[in-house]
Amino acid sequence: MTNEVVPPENFSHVVGEIYRSSFPRFENFYFLKHRLKLKSVLVLIPEELPPENEEFLQEAGIQLFQVGMSGNKEPFVNIPGDQLTRAMEIVLNPKHQPILIHCNRGKHRTGCLIGCIRKLQNWSLTMIFDEYRRFAFPKARALDQQFIEMYNDSDIKRIASANNWLPIKW
């Protein structure tokens, strides 16, 4: 592991100790372990992780969560709402933070999850979609934006309120 501080592509702070990025590579491991001091990583792809990523997480003592979901793509592939709710449960739980959320490019699936977190923070749809499009550029998906708008957050609000996770601490 190199001691160079190299964040993954599409990396950003979301809120509190929640971060987002593309799929981390070897050159990002030092940053994730020593700068972010991650407790957890949430992977939003269904495929197995490369062995070097699994070894890094194990050696660094970083807990791996995986909620493998397909992205929203025409004509009939959609992220199931209950999968997104499960991912939100993991991310919002302070015992898993600091946490990094990623899919492959950190654009679409990650963008949908972050957009739904923004809804919990009472952001306007205009602001949510602006942030989504900045990270998804140049391939923003209308279906992702529709998913964020239509996502029924009543279950996660109930769970988060019962566990005292709301409001999300900046």
CSV table of N, CA and C in Angstrom, one decimal:
chain,number,residue,atom,x,y,z
A,1,MET,N,0.9,-1.2,0.0
A,1,MET,CA,0.0,0.0,0.0
A,1,MET,C,0.9,1.2,0.0
A,2,THR,N,0.7,2.1,-0.9
A,2,THR,CA,1.4,3.3,-1.1
A,2,THR,C,0.9,4.4,0.0
A,3,ASN,N,1.8,5.3,0.4
A,3,ASN,CA,1.5,6.3,1.4
A,3,ASN,C,1.0,7.6,0.7
A,4,GLU,N,0.7,7.5,-0.6
A,4,GLU,CA,0.2,8.6,-1.3
A,4,GLU,C,-1.3,8.8,-1.0
A,5,VAL,N,-1.7,10.0,-0.9
A,5,VAL,CA,-3.1,10.3,-0.6
A,5,VAL,C,-3.8,10.6,-1.9
A,6,VAL,N,-4.5,9.5,-2.4
A,6,VAL,CA,-5.2,9.6,-3.7
A,6,VAL,C,-6.7,9.1,-3.5
A,7,PRO,N,-7.6,10.1,-3.4
A,7,PRO,CA,-9.0,9.7,-3.3
A,7,PRO,C,-9.5,9.0,-4.6
A,8,PRO,N,-10.5,8.1,-4.5
A,8,PRO,CA,-11.0,7.5,-5.7
A,8,PRO,C,-11.7,8.5,-6.6
A,9,GLU,N,-11.9,8.2,-7.8
A,9,GLU,CA,-12.6,9.1,-8.7
A,9,GLU,C,-14.0,9.3,-8.2
A,10,ASN,N,-14.6,10.5,-8.5
A,10,ASN,CA,-15.9,10.9,-8.1
A,10,ASN,C,-16.1,10.9,-6.6
A,11,PHE,N,-15.0,11.1,-5.9
A,11,PHE,CA,-15.1,11.1,-4.4
A,11,PHE,C,-15.7,12.4,-3.9
A,12,SER,N,-16.5,12.3,-2.9
A,12,SER,CA,-17.0,13.5,-2.3
A,12,SER,C,-17.5,13.2,-0.9
A,13,HIS,N,-17.5,14.2,0.0
A,13,HIS,CA,-18.1,14.1,1.3
A,13,HIS,C,-19.6,14.3,1.0
A,14,VAL,N,-20.4,13.5,1.7
A,14,VAL,CA,-21.9,13.7,1.5
A,14,VAL,C,-22.4,14.5,2.7
A,15,VAL,N,-22.3,13.9,3.9
A,15,VAL,CA,-22.8,14.6,5.1
A,15,VAL,C,-22.2,13.8,6.3
A,16,GLY,N,-21.9,14.5,7.4
A,16,GLY,CA,-21.4,13.9,8.6
A,16,GLY,C,-20.2,13.0,8.2
A,17,GLU,N,-20.3,11.7,8.5
A,17,GLU,CA,-19.2,10.8,8.2
A,17,GLU,C,-19.6,9.8,7.1
A,18,ILE,N,-20.3,10.4,6.1
A,18,ILE,CA,-20.8,9.6,4.9
A,18,ILE,C,-20.1,10.2,3.7
A,19,TYR,N,-19.5,9.2,2.9
A,19,TYR,CA,-18.7,9.6,1.7
A,19,TYR,C,-19.2,8.8,0.5
A,20,ARG,N,-18.9,9.3,-0.7
A,20,ARG,CA,-19.2,8.6,-1.9
A,20,ARG,C,-18.0,8.6,-2.8
A,21,SER,N,-18.0,7.6,-3.7
A,21,SER,CA,-17.0,7.6,-4.8
A,21,SER,C,-17.3,6.5,-5.8
A,22,SER,N,-16.3,6.4,-6.7
A,22,SER,CA,-16.3,5.3,-7.7
A,22,SER,C,-15.7,4.1,-7.0
A,23,PHE,N,-15.5,3.0,-7.7
A,23,PHE,CA,-14.9,1.8,-7.1
A,23,PHE,C,-13.5,2.1,-6.7
A,24,PRO,N,-13.1,1.9,-5.5
A,24,PRO,CA,-11.7,2.2,-5.1
A,24,PRO,C,-10.7,1.2,-5.7
A,25,ARG,N,-9.6,1.7,-6.0
A,25,ARG,CA,-8.5,0.9,-6.6
A,25,ARG,C,-7.3,0.9,-5.6
A,26,PHE,N,-6.3,0.2,-5.8
A,26,PHE,CA,-5.1,0.0,-4.9
A,26,PHE,C,-4.6,1.4,-4.5
A,27,GLU,N,-4.4,2.3,-5.4
A,27,GLU,CA,-3.8,3.6,-5.1
A,27,GLU,C,-4.7,4.4,-4.2
A,28,ASN,N,-5.9,4.0,-3.9
A,28,ASN,CA,-6.8,4.8,-3.0
A,28,ASN,C,-6.9,4.2,-1.6
A,29,PHE,N,-6.3,3.0,-1.4
A,29,PHE,CA,-6.4,2.3,-0.1
A,29,PHE,C,-5.9,3.1,1.1
A,30,TYR,N,-4.7,3.7,0.9
A,30,TYR,CA,-4.1,4.5,2.0
A,30,TYR,C,-5.0,5.6,2.4
A,31,PHE,N,-5.5,6.4,1.4
A,31,PHE,CA,-6.5,7.5,1.7
A,31,PHE,C,-7.7,7.0,2.5
A,32,LEU,N,-8.3,5.9,2.1
A,32,LEU,CA,-9.5,5.3,2.7
A,32,LEU,C,-9.2,4.9,4.2
A,33,LYS,N,-8.0,4.3,4.4
A,33,LYS,CA,-7.7,3.8,5.7
A,33,LYS,C,-7.2,4.9,6.6
A,34,HIS,N,-6.3,5.7,6.2
A,34,HIS,CA,-5.6,6.7,7.0
A,34,HIS,C,-6.2,8.1,7.1
A,35,ARG,N,-6.8,8.5,6.0
A,35,ARG,CA,-7.4,9.8,6.0
A,35,ARG,C,-8.9,9.8,6.4
A,36,LEU,N,-9.6,8.9,5.8
A,36,LEU,CA,-11.0,8.8,6.2
A,36,LEU,C,-11.3,7.9,7.5
A,37,LYS,N,-10.3,7.0,7.7
A,37,LYS,CA,-10.4,6.1,8.9
A,37,LYS,C,-11.8,5.4,8.9
A,38,LEU,N,-12.1,4.8,7.7
A,38,LEU,CA,-13.4,4.2,7.5
A,38,LEU,C,-13.6,3.0,8.5
A,39,LYS,N,-14.9,2.9,8.9
A,39,LYS,CA,-15.3,1.7,9.6
A,39,LYS,C,-16.0,0.8,8.7
A,40,SER,N,-16.6,1.3,7.6
A,40,SER,CA,-17.4,0.5,6.7
A,40,SER,C,-17.4,1.0,5.3
A,41,VAL,N,-17.7,0.0,4.4
A,41,VAL,CA,-17.8,0.3,3.0
A,41,VAL,C,-19.1,-0.3,2.5
A,42,LEU,N,-20.0,0.4,1.8
A,42,LEU,CA,-21.2,-0.1,1.2
A,42,LEU,C,-21.0,-0.2,-0.3
A,43,VAL,N,-21.0,-1.4,-0.8
A,43,VAL,CA,-20.9,-1.6,-2.2
A,43,VAL,C,-22.3,-1.9,-2.8
A,44,LEU,N,-22.6,-1.2,-3.9
A,44,LEU,CA,-23.9,-1.3,-4.5
A,44,LEU,C,-24.0,-2.1,-5.8
A,45,ILE,N,-22.9,-2.9,-6.0
A,45,ILE,CA,-22.9,-3.7,-7.2
A,45,ILE,C,-23.1,-5.2,-6.8
A,46,PRO,N,-23.7,-6.0,-7.6
A,46,PRO,CA,-24.0,-7.4,-7.2
A,46,PRO,C,-22.7,-8.3,-7.4
A,47,GLU,N,-21.7,-7.9,-8.2
A,47,GLU,CA,-20.6,-8.7,-8.4
A,47,GLU,C,-19.7,-8.9,-7.2
A,48,GLU,N,-18.9,-9.9,-7.2
A,48,GLU,CA,-17.9,-10.1,-6.1
A,48,GLU,C,-16.8,-9.0,-6.3
A,49,LEU,N,-16.2,-8.7,-5.1
A,49,LEU,CA,-15.1,-7.7,-5.1
A,49,LEU,C,-13.8,-8.4,-5.6
A,50,PRO,N,-12.9,-7.6,-6.2
A,50,PRO,CA,-11.6,-8.2,-6.6
A,50,PRO,C,-10.9,-8.6,-5.3
A,51,PRO,N,-10.1,-9.6,-5.3
A,51,PRO,CA,-9.4,-10.1,-4.1
A,51,PRO,C,-8.6,-9.1,-3.4
A,52,GLU,N,-8.0,-8.1,-4.2
A,52,GLU,CA,-7.2,-7.1,-3.5
A,52,GLU,C,-8.0,-6.2,-2.7
A,53,ASN,N,-9.3,-5.9,-3.1
A,53,ASN,CA,-10.2,-5.0,-2.3
A,53,ASN,C,-10.6,-5.8,-1.1
A,54,GLU,N,-11.0,-7.1,-1.2
A,54,GLU,CA,-11.4,-7.8,0.0
A,54,GLU,C,-10.3,-7.9,1.0
A,55,GLU,N,-9.1,-8.2,0.5
A,55,GLU,CA,-7.9,-8.3,1.4
A,55,GLU,C,-7.6,-7.0,2.1
A,56,PHE,N,-7.7,-5.9,1.4
A,56,PHE,CA,-7.5,-4.5,2.0
A,56,PHE,C,-8.5,-4.3,3.1
A,57,LEU,N,-9.8,-4.5,2.8
A,57,LEU,CA,-10.9,-4.3,3.8
A,57,LEU,C,-10.6,-5.2,5.1
A,58,GLN,N,-10.3,-6.4,4.8
A,58,GLN,CA,-10.0,-7.3,5.9
A,58,GLN,C,-8.8,-6.9,6.8
A,59,GLU,N,-7.7,-6.6,6.1
A,59,GLU,CA,-6.5,-6.1,6.8
A,59,GLU,C,-6.7,-4.8,7.6
A,60,ALA,N,-7.5,-3.9,7.0
A,60,ALA,CA,-7.8,-2.6,7.6
A,60,ALA,C,-8.8,-2.6,8.6
A,61,GLY,N,-9.5,-3.8,8.8
A,61,GLY,CA,-10.6,-3.9,9.8
A,61,GLY,C,-11.8,-3.1,9.4
A,62,ILE,N,-12.1,-2.9,8.1
A,62,ILE,CA,-13.2,-2.2,7.6
A,62,ILE,C,-14.3,-3.2,7.2
A,63,GLN,N,-15.5,-2.9,7.8
A,63,GLN,CA,-16.6,-3.8,7.6
A,63,GLN,C,-17.2,-3.6,6.2
A,64,LEU,N,-17.5,-4.7,5.5
A,64,LEU,CA,-18.0,-4.7,4.1
A,64,LEU,C,-19.5,-5.0,4.2
A,65,PHE,N,-20.3,-4.1,3.6
A,65,PHE,CA,-21.7,-4.3,3.3
A,65,PHE,C,-21.9,-4.3,1.8
A,66,GLN,N,-22.7,-5.2,1.3
A,66,GLN,CA,-23.0,-5.2,-0.1
A,66,GLN,C,-24.5,-5.4,-0.3
A,67,VAL,N,-25.0,-4.4,-1.0
A,67,VAL,CA,-26.4,-4.4,-1.4
A,67,VAL,C,-26.4,-4.3,-2.9
A,68,GLY,N,-26.3,-5.5,-3.6
A,68,GLY,CA,-26.1,-5.5,-5.0
A,68,GLY,C,-27.4,-5.2,-5.7
A,69,MET,N,-27.3,-4.1,-6.4
A,69,MET,CA,-28.5,-3.7,-7.2
A,69,MET,C,-28.2,-3.4,-8.6
A,70,SER,N,-29.1,-3.6,-9.5
A,70,SER,CA,-29.0,-3.2,-10.9
A,70,SER,C,-29.3,-1.7,-11.0
A,71,GLY,N,-28.7,-1.0,-11.9
A,71,GLY,CA,-29.0,0.4,-12.1
A,71,GLY,C,-30.4,0.5,-12.8
A,72,ASN,N,-30.9,1.7,-12.8
A,72,ASN,CA,-32.2,2.0,-13.6
A,72,ASN,C,-31.8,2.1,-15.0
A,73,LYS,N,-32.3,1.1,-15.9
A,73,LYS,CA,-32.0,1.2,-17.3
A,73,LYS,C,-33.3,0.8,-18.1
A,74,GLU,N,-33.5,1.5,-19.2
A,74,GLU,CA,-34.6,1.1,-20.1
A,74,GLU,C,-34.3,-0.3,-20.6
A,75,PRO,N,-35.3,-1.1,-20.9
A,75,PRO,CA,-36.7,-0.8,-20.7
A,75,PRO,C,-37.3,-1.2,-19.4
A,76,PHE,N,-36.8,-2.3,-18.7
A,76,PHE,CA,-37.5,-2.8,-17.6
A,76,PHE,C,-36.6,-3.1,-16.4
A,77,VAL,N,-35.5,-2.5,-16.3
A,77,VAL,CA,-34.6,-2.7,-15.1
A,77,VAL,C,-34.7,-1.5,-14.2
A,78,ASN,N,-35.1,-1.8,-13.0
A,78,ASN,CA,-35.3,-0.7,-12.0
A,78,ASN,C,-34.7,-1.1,-10.6
A,79,ILE,N,-34.2,-0.2,-9.9
A,79,ILE,CA,-33.7,-0.5,-8.5
A,79,ILE,C,-34.9,-0.8,-7.7
A,80,PRO,N,-35.0,-1.9,-7.0
A,80,PRO,CA,-36.1,-2.1,-6.1
A,80,PRO,C,-36.0,-1.2,-4.9
A,81,GLY,N,-37.2,-0.6,-4.5
A,81,GLY,CA,-37.2,0.3,-3.4
A,81,GLY,C,-36.8,-0.3,-2.1
A,82,ASP,N,-37.1,-1.5,-1.9
A,82,ASP,CA,-36.7,-2.2,-0.6
A,82,ASP,C,-35.2,-2.4,-0.5
A,83,GLN,N,-34.5,-2.6,-1.7
A,83,GLN,CA,-33.1,-2.7,-1.6
A,83,GLN,C,-32.5,-1.3,-1.3
A,84,LEU,N,-33.0,-0.2,-1.8
A,84,LEU,CA,-32.5,1.1,-1.5
A,84,LEU,C,-32.7,1.4,0.0
A,85,THR,N,-33.9,1.0,0.5
A,85,THR,CA,-34.2,1.2,1.9
A,85,THR,C,-33.2,0.4,2.8
A,86,ARG,N,-32.8,-0.8,2.4
A,86,ARG,CA,-31.8,-1.6,3.2
A,86,ARG,C,-30.5,-0.9,3.1
A,87,ALA,N,-30.1,-0.3,2.0
A,87,ALA,CA,-28.8,0.4,1.9
A,87,ALA,C,-28.8,1.7,2.7
A,88,MET,N,-30.0,2.3,2.8
A,88,MET,CA,-30.1,3.5,3.6
A,88,MET,C,-30.0,3.2,5.1
A,89,GLU,N,-30.5,2.0,5.5
A,89,GLU,CA,-30.4,1.6,6.9
A,89,GLU,C,-29.0,1.4,7.3
A,90,ILE,N,-28.2,0.9,6.4
A,90,ILE,CA,-26.7,0.7,6.7
A,90,ILE,C,-26.0,2.0,6.8
A,91,VAL,N,-26.3,2.9,5.8
A,91,VAL,CA,-25.6,4.2,5.7
A,91,VAL,C,-25.9,5.1,6.9
A,92,LEU,N,-27.2,5.2,7.3
A,92,LEU,CA,-27.6,6.1,8.3
A,92,LEU,C,-27.3,5.7,9.7
A,93,ASN,N,-26.9,4.4,9.9
A,93,ASN,CA,-26.6,3.9,11.2
A,93,ASN,C,-25.2,4.4,11.7
A,94,PRO,N,-25.2,5.3,12.7
A,94,PRO,CA,-23.9,5.8,13.1
A,94,PRO,C,-22.8,4.8,13.5
A,95,LYS,N,-23.2,3.6,13.9
A,95,LYS,CA,-22.2,2.6,14.2
A,95,LYS,C,-21.4,2.1,13.0
A,96,HIS,N,-21.9,2.4,11.8
A,96,HIS,CA,-21.2,2.0,10.6
A,96,HIS,C,-20.3,3.1,10.0
A,97,GLN,N,-20.4,4.3,10.6
A,97,GLN,CA,-19.7,5.5,10.1
A,97,GLN,C,-18.4,5.7,10.8
A,98,PRO,N,-17.4,6.2,10.1
A,98,PRO,CA,-17.4,6.7,8.7
A,98,PRO,C,-17.6,5.6,7.7
A,99,ILE,N,-18.4,5.9,6.7
A,99,ILE,CA,-18.7,4.9,5.7
A,99,ILE,C,-18.5,5.5,4.3
A,100,LEU,N,-18.1,4.6,3.4
A,100,LEU,CA,-17.9,5.0,1.9
A,100,LEU,C,-19.0,4.2,1.2
A,101,ILE,N,-19.7,4.9,0.3
A,101,ILE,CA,-20.7,4.3,-0.6
A,101,ILE,C,-20.1,4.3,-2.0
A,102,HIS,N,-20.2,3.2,-2.7
A,102,HIS,CA,-19.7,3.2,-4.1
A,102,HIS,C,-20.4,2.1,-4.9
A,103,CYS,N,-20.5,2.4,-6.2
A,103,CYS,CA,-20.9,1.4,-7.2
A,103,CYS,C,-19.7,1.3,-8.1
A,104,ASN,N,-19.8,1.2,-9.4
A,104,ASN,CA,-18.6,1.1,-10.3
A,104,ASN,C,-18.0,2.5,-10.5
A,105,ARG,N,-18.8,3.4,-11.0
A,105,ARG,CA,-18.3,4.8,-11.4
A,105,ARG,C,-18.7,5.8,-10.3
A,106,GLY,N,-19.6,5.5,-9.4
A,106,GLY,CA,-20.0,6.4,-8.4
A,106,GLY,C,-21.0,7.4,-8.9
A,107,LYS,N,-21.7,7.0,-9.9
A,107,LYS,CA,-22.6,7.9,-10.6
A,107,LYS,C,-24.1,7.6,-10.4
A,108,HIS,N,-24.6,6.5,-10.9
A,108,HIS,CA,-26.0,6.2,-11.0
A,108,HIS,C,-26.6,5.6,-9.8
A,109,ARG,N,-26.1,4.4,-9.4
A,109,ARG,CA,-26.7,3.7,-8.2
A,109,ARG,C,-26.3,4.5,-7.0
A,110,THR,N,-25.1,5.0,-6.9
A,110,THR,CA,-24.6,5.8,-5.8
A,110,THR,C,-25.4,7.1,-5.8
A,111,GLY,N,-25.6,7.7,-6.9
A,111,GLY,CA,-26.4,8.9,-7.1
A,111,GLY,C,-27.8,8.8,-6.6
A,112,CYS,N,-28.4,7.7,-6.9
A,112,CYS,CA,-29.8,7.4,-6.4
A,112,CYS,C,-29.9,7.4,-4.9
A,113,LEU,N,-28.9,6.7,-4.3
A,113,LEU,CA,-28.9,6.5,-2.8
A,113,LEU,C,-28.6,7.9,-2.2
A,114,ILE,N,-27.7,8.7,-2.7
A,114,ILE,CA,-27.4,10.0,-2.2
A,114,ILE,C,-28.6,10.9,-2.4
A,115,GLY,N,-29.3,10.8,-3.5
A,115,GLY,CA,-30.5,11.6,-3.8
A,115,GLY,C,-31.6,11.4,-2.7
A,116,CYS,N,-31.7,10.1,-2.3
A,116,CYS,CA,-32.7,9.7,-1.4
A,116,CYS,C,-32.3,10.2,0.0
A,117,ILE,N,-31.0,10.2,0.3
A,117,ILE,CA,-30.5,10.8,1.6
A,117,ILE,C,-30.8,12.3,1.6
A,118,ARG,N,-30.7,13.0,0.5
A,118,ARG,CA,-31.0,14.4,0.4
A,118,ARG,C,-32.4,14.7,0.6
A,119,LYS,N,-33.3,13.7,0.2
A,119,LYS,CA,-34.7,13.9,0.4
A,119,LYS,C,-35.0,13.9,2.0
A,120,LEU,N,-34.3,13.0,2.7
A,120,LEU,CA,-34.4,13.0,4.1
A,120,LEU,C,-33.9,14.3,4.8
A,121,GLN,N,-33.0,14.9,4.1
A,121,GLN,CA,-32.5,16.2,4.6
A,121,GLN,C,-33.4,17.4,4.1
A,122,ASN,N,-34.5,17.1,3.5
A,122,ASN,CA,-35.4,18.1,3.0
A,122,ASN,C,-34.8,19.0,1.9
A,123,TRP,N,-33.9,18.5,1.1
A,123,TRP,CA,-33.4,19.3,0.0
A,123,TRP,C,-34.6,19.4,-1.0
A,124,SER,N,-34.6,20.4,-1.8
A,124,SER,CA,-35.5,20.5,-2.9
A,124,SER,C,-35.1,19.6,-4.0
A,125,LEU,N,-36.1,19.1,-4.8
A,125,LEU,CA,-35.8,18.2,-6.0
A,125,LEU,C,-34.8,18.9,-6.9
A,126,THR,N,-34.9,20.2,-7.1
A,126,THR,CA,-34.0,21.0,-8.0
A,126,THR,C,-32.6,20.8,-7.5
A,127,MET,N,-32.3,21.0,-6.2
A,127,MET,CA,-31.0,20.8,-5.7
A,127,MET,C,-30.5,19.4,-5.8
A,128,ILE,N,-31.4,18.4,-5.5
A,128,ILE,CA,-31.0,17.0,-5.5
A,128,ILE,C,-30.6,16.6,-6.9
A,129,PHE,N,-31.4,17.0,-7.9
A,129,PHE,CA,-31.1,16.7,-9.3
A,129,PHE,C,-29.9,17.4,-9.8
A,130,ASP,N,-29.6,18.6,-9.4
A,130,ASP,CA,-28.4,19.3,-9.7
A,130,ASP,C,-27.2,18.6,-9.3
A,131,GLU,N,-27.2,18.1,-8.0
A,131,GLU,CA,-26.1,17.3,-7.5
A,131,GLU,C,-26.0,16.0,-8.2
A,132,TYR,N,-27.1,15.3,-8.5
A,132,TYR,CA,-27.1,14.1,-9.2
A,132,TYR,C,-26.4,14.2,-10.6
A,133,ARG,N,-26.8,15.3,-11.3
A,133,ARG,CA,-26.3,15.5,-12.7
A,133,ARG,C,-24.8,15.8,-12.7
A,134,ARG,N,-24.4,16.6,-11.7
A,134,ARG,CA,-22.9,16.9,-11.6
A,134,ARG,C,-22.1,15.6,-11.5
A,135,PHE,N,-22.5,14.7,-10.7
A,135,PHE,CA,-21.7,13.4,-10.5
A,135,PHE,C,-22.0,12.5,-11.7
A,136,ALA,N,-23.1,12.5,-12.3
A,136,ALA,CA,-23.5,11.5,-13.4
A,136,ALA,C,-23.0,12.0,-14.7
A,137,PHE,N,-22.6,13.3,-14.8
A,137,PHE,CA,-22.2,13.9,-16.1
A,137,PHE,C,-21.2,13.0,-16.8
A,138,PRO,N,-21.3,12.7,-18.1
A,138,PRO,CA,-22.3,13.3,-19.1
A,138,PRO,C,-23.4,12.3,-19.3
A,139,LYS,N,-23.7,11.4,-18.4
A,139,LYS,CA,-24.7,10.4,-18.7
A,139,LYS,C,-25.8,10.3,-17.6
A,140,ALA,N,-26.3,11.5,-17.3
A,140,ALA,CA,-27.4,11.5,-16.3
A,140,ALA,C,-28.6,10.7,-16.9
A,141,ARG,N,-29.3,10.0,-16.0
A,141,ARG,CA,-30.4,9.2,-16.4
A,141,ARG,C,-31.7,9.7,-15.9
A,142,ALA,N,-32.7,10.0,-16.8
A,142,ALA,CA,-34.0,10.5,-16.4
A,142,ALA,C,-34.6,9.5,-15.4
A,143,LEU,N,-34.4,8.2,-15.7
A,143,LEU,CA,-35.0,7.1,-14.8
A,143,LEU,C,-34.5,7.2,-13.4
A,144,ASP,N,-33.2,7.6,-13.2
A,144,ASP,CA,-32.6,7.7,-11.9
A,144,ASP,C,-33.3,8.9,-11.1
A,145,GLN,N,-33.5,10.0,-11.9
A,145,GLN,CA,-34.1,11.2,-11.3
A,145,GLN,C,-35.6,10.9,-10.9
A,146,GLN,N,-36.2,10.1,-11.8
A,146,GLN,CA,-37.6,9.7,-11.5
A,146,GLN,C,-37.7,8.8,-10.3
A,147,PHE,N,-36.7,7.9,-10.2
A,147,PHE,CA,-36.6,7.0,-9.0
A,147,PHE,C,-36.5,7.8,-7.7
A,148,ILE,N,-35.6,8.8,-7.7
A,148,ILE,CA,-35.3,9.6,-6.5
A,148,ILE,C,-36.6,10.3,-6.1
A,149,GLU,N,-37.3,10.9,-7.1
A,149,GLU,CA,-38.5,11.6,-6.9
A,149,GLU,C,-39.6,10.7,-6.3
A,150,MET,N,-39.7,9.5,-6.9
A,150,MET,CA,-40.8,8.6,-6.5
A,150,MET,C,-40.5,7.7,-5.3
A,151,TYR,N,-39.3,7.6,-4.9
A,151,TYR,CA,-38.9,6.7,-3.8
A,151,TYR,C,-39.8,7.0,-2.6
A,152,ASN,N,-40.4,5.9,-2.1
A,152,ASN,CA,-41.2,6.0,-0.9
A,152,ASN,C,-40.3,5.9,0.3
A,153,ASP,N,-40.1,7.0,1.0
A,153,ASP,CA,-39.1,7.0,2.1
A,153,ASP,C,-39.8,6.8,3.5
A,154,SER,N,-41.1,6.4,3.5
A,154,SER,CA,-41.8,6.2,4.8
A,154,SER,C,-41.2,5.1,5.7
A,155,ASP,N,-40.7,4.0,5.1
A,155,ASP,CA,-40.1,3.0,5.9
A,155,ASP,C,-38.8,3.4,6.5
A,156,ILE,N,-37.9,4.0,5.7
A,156,ILE,CA,-36.6,4.5,6.2
A,156,ILE,C,-36.8,5.6,7.2
A,157,LYS,N,-37.8,6.5,7.0
A,157,LYS,CA,-38.1,7.5,8.0
A,157,LYS,C,-38.5,6.9,9.3
A,158,ARG,N,-39.4,5.9,9.3
A,158,ARG,CA,-39.8,5.2,10.5
A,158,ARG,C,-38.7,4.5,11.2
A,159,ILE,N,-37.8,3.8,10.5
A,159,ILE,CA,-36.7,3.1,11.0
A,159,ILE,C,-35.7,4.1,11.6
A,160,ALA,N,-35.4,5.1,10.9
A,160,ALA,CA,-34.4,6.1,11.3
A,160,ALA,C,-34.9,6.9,12.5
A,161,SER,N,-36.2,7.2,12.5
A,161,SER,CA,-36.7,8.0,13.7
A,161,SER,C,-36.7,7.1,14.9
A,162,ALA,N,-37.1,5.8,14.8
A,162,ALA,CA,-37.1,4.9,15.9
A,162,ALA,C,-35.7,4.7,16.5
A,163,ASN,N,-34.7,4.8,15.7
A,163,ASN,CA,-33.3,4.7,16.1
A,163,ASN,C,-32.6,6.0,16.4
A,164,ASN,N,-33.3,7.1,16.3
A,164,ASN,CA,-32.7,8.4,16.6
A,164,ASN,C,-31.6,8.8,15.6
A,165,TRP,N,-31.7,8.4,14.3
A,165,TRP,CA,-30.7,8.7,13.3
A,165,TRP,C,-31.0,10.0,12.6
A,166,LEU,N,-32.2,10.5,12.8
A,166,LEU,CA,-32.6,11.8,12.2
A,166,LEU,C,-32.7,12.9,13.2
A,167,PRO,N,-32.4,14.1,12.9
A,167,PRO,CA,-31.9,14.6,11.6
A,167,PRO,C,-30.4,14.1,11.4
A,168,ILE,N,-30.0,14.0,10.2
A,168,ILE,CA,-28.6,13.5,9.9
A,168,ILE,C,-27.7,14.7,10.3
A,169,LYS,N,-26.7,14.3,11.1
A,169,LYS,CA,-25.8,15.3,11.7
A,169,LYS,C,-24.8,15.8,10.6
A,170,TRP,N,-24.6,17.1,10.5
A,170,TRP,CA,-23.6,17.6,9.6
A,170,TRP,C,-22.3,17.5,10.2
